[in-house]
PDB file of C-alpha atoms and ligand atoms in Angstrom:
ATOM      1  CA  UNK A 274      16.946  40.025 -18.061  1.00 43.00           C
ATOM      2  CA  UNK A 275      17.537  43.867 -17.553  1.00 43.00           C
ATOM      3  CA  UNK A 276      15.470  43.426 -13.983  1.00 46.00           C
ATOM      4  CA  UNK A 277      16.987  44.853 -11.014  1.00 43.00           C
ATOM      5  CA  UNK A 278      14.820  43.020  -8.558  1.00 47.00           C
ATOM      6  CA  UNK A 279      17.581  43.246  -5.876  1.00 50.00           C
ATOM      7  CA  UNK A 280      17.877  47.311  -6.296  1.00 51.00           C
ATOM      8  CA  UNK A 281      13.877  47.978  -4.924  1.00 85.00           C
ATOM      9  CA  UNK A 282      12.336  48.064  -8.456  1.00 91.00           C
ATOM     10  CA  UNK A 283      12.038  45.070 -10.555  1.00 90.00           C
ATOM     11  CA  UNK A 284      10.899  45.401 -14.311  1.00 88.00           C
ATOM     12  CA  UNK A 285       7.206  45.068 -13.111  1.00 88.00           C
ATOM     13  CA  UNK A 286       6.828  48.353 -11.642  1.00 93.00           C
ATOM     14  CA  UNK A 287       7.570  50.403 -14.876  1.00 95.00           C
ATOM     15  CA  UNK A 288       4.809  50.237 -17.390  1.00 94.00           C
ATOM     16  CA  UNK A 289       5.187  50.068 -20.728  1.00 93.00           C
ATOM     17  CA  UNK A 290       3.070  51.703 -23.741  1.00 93.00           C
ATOM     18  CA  UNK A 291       3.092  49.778 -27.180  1.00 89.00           C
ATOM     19  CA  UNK A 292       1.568  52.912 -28.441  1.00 91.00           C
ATOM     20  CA  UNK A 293       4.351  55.375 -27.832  1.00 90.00           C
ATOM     21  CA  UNK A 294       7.184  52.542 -27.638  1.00 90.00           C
ATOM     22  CA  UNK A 295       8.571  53.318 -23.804  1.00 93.00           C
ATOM     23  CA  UNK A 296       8.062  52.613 -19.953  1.00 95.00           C
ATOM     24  CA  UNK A 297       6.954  54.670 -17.547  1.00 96.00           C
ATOM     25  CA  UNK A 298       8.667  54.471 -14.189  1.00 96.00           C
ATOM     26  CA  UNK A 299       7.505  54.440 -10.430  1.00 95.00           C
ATOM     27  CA  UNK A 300       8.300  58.256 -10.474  1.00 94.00           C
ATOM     28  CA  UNK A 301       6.759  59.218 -13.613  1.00 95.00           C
ATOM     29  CA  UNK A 302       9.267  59.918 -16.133  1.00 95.00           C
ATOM     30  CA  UNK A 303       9.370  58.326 -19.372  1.00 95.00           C
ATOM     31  CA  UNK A 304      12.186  55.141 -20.303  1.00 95.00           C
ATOM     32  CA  UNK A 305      12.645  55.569 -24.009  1.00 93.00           C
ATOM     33  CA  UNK A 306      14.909  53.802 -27.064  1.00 89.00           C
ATOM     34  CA  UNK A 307      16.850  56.824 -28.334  1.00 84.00           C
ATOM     35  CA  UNK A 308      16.897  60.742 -27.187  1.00 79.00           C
ATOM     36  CA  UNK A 309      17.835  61.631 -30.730  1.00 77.00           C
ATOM     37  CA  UNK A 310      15.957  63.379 -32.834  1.00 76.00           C
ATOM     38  CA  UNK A 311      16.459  61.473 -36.048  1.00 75.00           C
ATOM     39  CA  UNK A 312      14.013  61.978 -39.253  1.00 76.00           C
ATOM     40  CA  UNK A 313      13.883  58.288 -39.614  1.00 75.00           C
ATOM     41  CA  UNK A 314      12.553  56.807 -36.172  1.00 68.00           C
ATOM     42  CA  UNK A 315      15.015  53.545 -35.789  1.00 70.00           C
ATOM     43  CA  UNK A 316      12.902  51.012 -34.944  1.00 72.00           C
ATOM     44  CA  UNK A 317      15.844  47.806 -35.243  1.00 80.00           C
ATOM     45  CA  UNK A 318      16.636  44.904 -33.051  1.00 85.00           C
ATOM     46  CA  UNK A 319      19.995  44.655 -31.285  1.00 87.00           C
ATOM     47  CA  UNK A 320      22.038  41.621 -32.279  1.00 89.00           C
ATOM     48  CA  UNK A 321      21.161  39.531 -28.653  1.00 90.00           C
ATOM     49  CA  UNK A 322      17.648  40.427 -29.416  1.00 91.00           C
ATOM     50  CA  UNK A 323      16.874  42.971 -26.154  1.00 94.00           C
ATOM     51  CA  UNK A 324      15.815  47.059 -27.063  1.00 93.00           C
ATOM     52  CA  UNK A 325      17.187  49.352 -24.172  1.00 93.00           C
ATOM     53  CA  UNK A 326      14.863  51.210 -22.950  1.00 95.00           C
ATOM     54  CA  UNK A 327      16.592  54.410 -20.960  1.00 95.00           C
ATOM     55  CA  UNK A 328      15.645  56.981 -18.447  1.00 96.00           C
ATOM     56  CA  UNK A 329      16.974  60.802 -18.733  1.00 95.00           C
ATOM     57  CA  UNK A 330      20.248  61.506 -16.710  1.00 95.00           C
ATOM     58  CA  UNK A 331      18.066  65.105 -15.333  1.00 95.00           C
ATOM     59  CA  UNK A 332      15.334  63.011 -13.982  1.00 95.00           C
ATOM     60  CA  UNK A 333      17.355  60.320 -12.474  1.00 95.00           C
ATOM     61  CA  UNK A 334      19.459  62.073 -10.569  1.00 94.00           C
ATOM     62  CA  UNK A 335      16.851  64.313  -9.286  1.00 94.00           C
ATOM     63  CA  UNK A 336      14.708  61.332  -8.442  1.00 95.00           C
ATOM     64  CA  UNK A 337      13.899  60.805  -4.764  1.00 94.00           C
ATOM     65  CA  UNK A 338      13.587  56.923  -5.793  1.00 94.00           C
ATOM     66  CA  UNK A 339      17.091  56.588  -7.056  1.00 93.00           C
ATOM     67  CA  UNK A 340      18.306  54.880  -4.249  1.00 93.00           C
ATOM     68  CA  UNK A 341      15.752  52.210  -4.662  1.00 92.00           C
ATOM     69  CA  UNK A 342      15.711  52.190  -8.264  1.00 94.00           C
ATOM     70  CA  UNK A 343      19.444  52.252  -9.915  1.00 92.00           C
ATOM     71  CA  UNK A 344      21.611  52.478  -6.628  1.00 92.00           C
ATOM     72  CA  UNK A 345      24.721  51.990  -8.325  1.00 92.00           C
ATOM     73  CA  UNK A 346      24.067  53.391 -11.891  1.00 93.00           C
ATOM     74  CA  UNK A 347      23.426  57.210 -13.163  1.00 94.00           C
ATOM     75  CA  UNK A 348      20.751  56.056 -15.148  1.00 95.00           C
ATOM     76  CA  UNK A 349      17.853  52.894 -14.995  1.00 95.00           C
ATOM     77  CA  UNK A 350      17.913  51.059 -17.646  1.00 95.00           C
ATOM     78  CA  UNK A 351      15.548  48.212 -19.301  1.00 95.00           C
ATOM     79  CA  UNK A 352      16.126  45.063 -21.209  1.00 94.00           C
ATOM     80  CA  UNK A 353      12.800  44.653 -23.111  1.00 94.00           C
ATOM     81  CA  UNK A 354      12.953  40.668 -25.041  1.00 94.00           C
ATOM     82  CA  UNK A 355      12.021  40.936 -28.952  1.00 92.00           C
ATOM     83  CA  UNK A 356       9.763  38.124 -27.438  1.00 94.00           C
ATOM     84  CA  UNK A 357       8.337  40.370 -24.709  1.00 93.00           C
ATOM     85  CA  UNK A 358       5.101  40.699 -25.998  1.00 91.00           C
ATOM     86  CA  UNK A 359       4.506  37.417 -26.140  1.00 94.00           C
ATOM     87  CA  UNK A 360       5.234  36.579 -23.059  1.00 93.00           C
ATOM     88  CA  UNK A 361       3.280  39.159 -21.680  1.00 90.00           C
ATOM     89  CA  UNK A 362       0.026  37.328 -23.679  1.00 93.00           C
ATOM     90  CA  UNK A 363       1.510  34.406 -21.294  1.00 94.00           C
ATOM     91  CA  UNK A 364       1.830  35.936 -18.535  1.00 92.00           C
ATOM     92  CA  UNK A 365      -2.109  37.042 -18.958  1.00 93.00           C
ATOM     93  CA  UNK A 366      -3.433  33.848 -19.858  1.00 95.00           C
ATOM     94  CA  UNK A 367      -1.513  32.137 -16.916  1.00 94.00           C
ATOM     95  CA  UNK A 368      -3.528  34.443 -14.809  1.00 93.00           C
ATOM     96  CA  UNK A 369      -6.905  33.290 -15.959  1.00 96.00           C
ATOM     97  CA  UNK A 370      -9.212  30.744 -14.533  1.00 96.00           C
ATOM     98  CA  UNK A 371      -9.363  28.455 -17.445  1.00 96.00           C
ATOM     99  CA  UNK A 372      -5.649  28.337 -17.293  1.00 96.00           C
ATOM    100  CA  UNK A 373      -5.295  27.277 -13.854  1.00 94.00           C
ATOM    101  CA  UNK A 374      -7.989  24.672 -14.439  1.00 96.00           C
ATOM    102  CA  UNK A 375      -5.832  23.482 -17.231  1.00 95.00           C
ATOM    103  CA  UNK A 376      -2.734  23.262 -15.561  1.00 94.00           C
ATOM    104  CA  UNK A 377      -4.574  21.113 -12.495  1.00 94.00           C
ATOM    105  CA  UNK A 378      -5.605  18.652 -15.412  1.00 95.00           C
ATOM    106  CA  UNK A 379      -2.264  18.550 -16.860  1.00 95.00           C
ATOM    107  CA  UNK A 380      -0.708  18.180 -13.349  1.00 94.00           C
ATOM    108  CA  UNK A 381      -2.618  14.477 -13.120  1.00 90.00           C
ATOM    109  CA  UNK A 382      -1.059  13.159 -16.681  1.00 91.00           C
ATOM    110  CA  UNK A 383       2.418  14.409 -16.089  1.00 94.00           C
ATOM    111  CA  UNK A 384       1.979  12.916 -11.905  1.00 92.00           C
ATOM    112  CA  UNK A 385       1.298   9.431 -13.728  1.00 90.00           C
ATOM    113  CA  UNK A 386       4.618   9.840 -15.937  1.00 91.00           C
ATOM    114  CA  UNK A 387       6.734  10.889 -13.392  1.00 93.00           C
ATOM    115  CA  UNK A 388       5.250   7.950 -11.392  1.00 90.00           C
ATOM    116  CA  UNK A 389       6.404   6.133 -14.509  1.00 90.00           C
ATOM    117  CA  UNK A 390       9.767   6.975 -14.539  1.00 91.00           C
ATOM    118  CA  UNK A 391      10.696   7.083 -10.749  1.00 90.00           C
ATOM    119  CA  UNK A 392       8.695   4.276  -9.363  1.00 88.00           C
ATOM    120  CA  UNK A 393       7.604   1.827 -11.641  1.00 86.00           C
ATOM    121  CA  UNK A 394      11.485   2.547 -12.931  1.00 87.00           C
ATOM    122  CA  UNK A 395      10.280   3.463 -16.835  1.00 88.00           C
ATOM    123  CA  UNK A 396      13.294   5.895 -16.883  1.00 89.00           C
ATOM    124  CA  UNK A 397      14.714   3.114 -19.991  1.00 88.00           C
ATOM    125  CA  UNK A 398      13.506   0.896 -22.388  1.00 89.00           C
ATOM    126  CA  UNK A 399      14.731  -2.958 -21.851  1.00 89.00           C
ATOM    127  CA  UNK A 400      13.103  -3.817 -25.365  1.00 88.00           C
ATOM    128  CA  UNK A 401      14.304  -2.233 -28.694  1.00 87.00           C
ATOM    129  CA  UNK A 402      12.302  -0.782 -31.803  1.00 92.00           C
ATOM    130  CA  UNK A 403       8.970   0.414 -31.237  1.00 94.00           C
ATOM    131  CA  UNK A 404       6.873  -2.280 -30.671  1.00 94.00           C
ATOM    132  CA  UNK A 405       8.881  -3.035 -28.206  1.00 93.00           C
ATOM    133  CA  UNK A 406       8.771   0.609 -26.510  1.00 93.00           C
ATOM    134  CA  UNK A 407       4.519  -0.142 -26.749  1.00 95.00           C
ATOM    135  CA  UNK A 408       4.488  -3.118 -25.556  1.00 94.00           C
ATOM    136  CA  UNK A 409       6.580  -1.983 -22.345  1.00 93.00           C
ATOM    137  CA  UNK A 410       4.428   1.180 -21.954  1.00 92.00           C
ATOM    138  CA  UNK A 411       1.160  -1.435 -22.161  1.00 94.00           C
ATOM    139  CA  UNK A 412       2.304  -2.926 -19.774  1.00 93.00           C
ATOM    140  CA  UNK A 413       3.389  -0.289 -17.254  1.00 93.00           C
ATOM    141  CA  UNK A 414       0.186   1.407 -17.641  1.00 92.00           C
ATOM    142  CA  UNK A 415      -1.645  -1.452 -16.954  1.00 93.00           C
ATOM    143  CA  UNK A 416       0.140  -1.944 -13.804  1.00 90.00           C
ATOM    144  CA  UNK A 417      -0.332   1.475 -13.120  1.00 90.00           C
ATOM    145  CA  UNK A 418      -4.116   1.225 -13.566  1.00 90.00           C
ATOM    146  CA  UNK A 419      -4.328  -1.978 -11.435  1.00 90.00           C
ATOM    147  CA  UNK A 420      -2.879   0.151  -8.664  1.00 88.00           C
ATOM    148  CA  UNK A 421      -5.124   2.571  -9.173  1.00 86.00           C
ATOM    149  CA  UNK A 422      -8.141   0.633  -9.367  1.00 90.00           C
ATOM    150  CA  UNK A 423      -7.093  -1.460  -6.136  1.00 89.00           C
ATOM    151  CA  UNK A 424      -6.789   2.175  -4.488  1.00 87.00           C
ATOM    152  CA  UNK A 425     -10.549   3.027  -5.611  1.00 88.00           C
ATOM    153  CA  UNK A 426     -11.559  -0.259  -4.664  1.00 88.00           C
ATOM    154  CA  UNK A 427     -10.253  -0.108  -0.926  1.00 83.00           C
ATOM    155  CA  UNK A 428      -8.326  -3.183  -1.928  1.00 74.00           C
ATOM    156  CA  UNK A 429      -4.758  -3.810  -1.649  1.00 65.00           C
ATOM    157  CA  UNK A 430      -2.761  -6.816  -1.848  1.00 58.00           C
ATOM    158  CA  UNK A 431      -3.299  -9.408   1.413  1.00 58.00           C
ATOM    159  CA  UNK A 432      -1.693  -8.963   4.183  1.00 60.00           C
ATOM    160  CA  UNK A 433       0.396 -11.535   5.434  1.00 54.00           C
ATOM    161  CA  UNK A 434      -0.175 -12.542   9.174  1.00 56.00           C
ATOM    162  CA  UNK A 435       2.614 -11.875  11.116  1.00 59.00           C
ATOM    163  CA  UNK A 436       2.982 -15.196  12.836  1.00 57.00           C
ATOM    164  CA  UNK A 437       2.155 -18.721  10.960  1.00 50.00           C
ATOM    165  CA  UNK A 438       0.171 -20.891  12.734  1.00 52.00           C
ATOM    166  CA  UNK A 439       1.508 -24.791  13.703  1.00 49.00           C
TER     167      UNK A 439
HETATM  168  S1  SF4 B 705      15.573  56.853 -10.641  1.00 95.55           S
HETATM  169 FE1  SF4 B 705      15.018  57.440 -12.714  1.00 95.55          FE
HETATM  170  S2  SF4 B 705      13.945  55.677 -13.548  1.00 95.55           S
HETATM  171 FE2  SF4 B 705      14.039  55.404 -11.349  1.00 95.55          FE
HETATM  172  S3  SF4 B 705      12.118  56.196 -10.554  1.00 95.55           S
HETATM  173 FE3  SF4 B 705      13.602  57.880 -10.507  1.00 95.55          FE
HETATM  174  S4  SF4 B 705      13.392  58.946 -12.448  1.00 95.55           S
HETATM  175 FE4  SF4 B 705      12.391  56.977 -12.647  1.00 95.55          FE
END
């Protein structure tokens, strides 16, 4: 939310400091919560849960990036989630080799459900309670694995000759 991928510069290109609580922009100049001086820093969360992070009316429209930046605004402006800096411990660990690893594993279990549900047709129960939801899960993995071990094998079911002999 808040990114204006479509105007040149998406969130990614401004960085943001946890230290001093604002983004930096492709040109420099500093994004920040408030311009007011008050006594009290105010350090609360909007209502929809996204802190507005602003750039100074002087630097935008002085900035030889405007037109790629906020075409159609005086000033840029960021949405920052509550949530953001989670995500951006996410984002990090999505980038690391033990995730990707991870996420091949996981893409084999979920391949086997989806198999499941689209071809062996698992996308409803025919028996009630939950012995009977085992029992048909038992069962469809089984199948499953006999498929599977008939690929391994090199095996699959005879093949019928096309013409019957007299
Ligand atoms: S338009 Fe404003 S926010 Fe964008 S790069 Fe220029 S100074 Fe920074």
């Amino acid at each position: 939310m808040g990114d204006k991928k479509a105007a040149g510069f998406g969130r990614s290109d401004f960085h943001y400091d946890e230290q001093t609580d604002c983004y930096t922009c492709p040109g420099g100049k500093q994004l920040l919560r408030s311009r007011r001086n008050y006594s009290k820093p105010r350090k609360g969360i909007p209502k929809d849960g996204f802190i507005r992070y602003r750039a100074a009316l002087h630097d935008c429209s002085a900035c030889s990036l405007k037109a790629q930046c906020c075409p159609n605004t005086k000033v840029r402006k960021i949405l920052r989630s509550q949530h953001e800096n989670v995500r951006d411990v996410a984002r990090a660990v999505s980038k690391t080799t033990a995730y990707q690893q991870t996420r091949k594993e996981r893409k084999k279990v979920e391949m086997l459900f989806a198999h499941m549900k689209r071809i062996l047709k698992m996308d409803r129960l025919r028996l009630r309670g939950l012995s009977g939801a085992r029992d048909e899960f038992l069962l469809t993995a089984t199948a499953q694995n006999l498929r599977r071990m008939a690929k391994c094998l090199g095996t699959g079911p005879p093949k019928i000759p096309e013409t019957v002999p007299i």
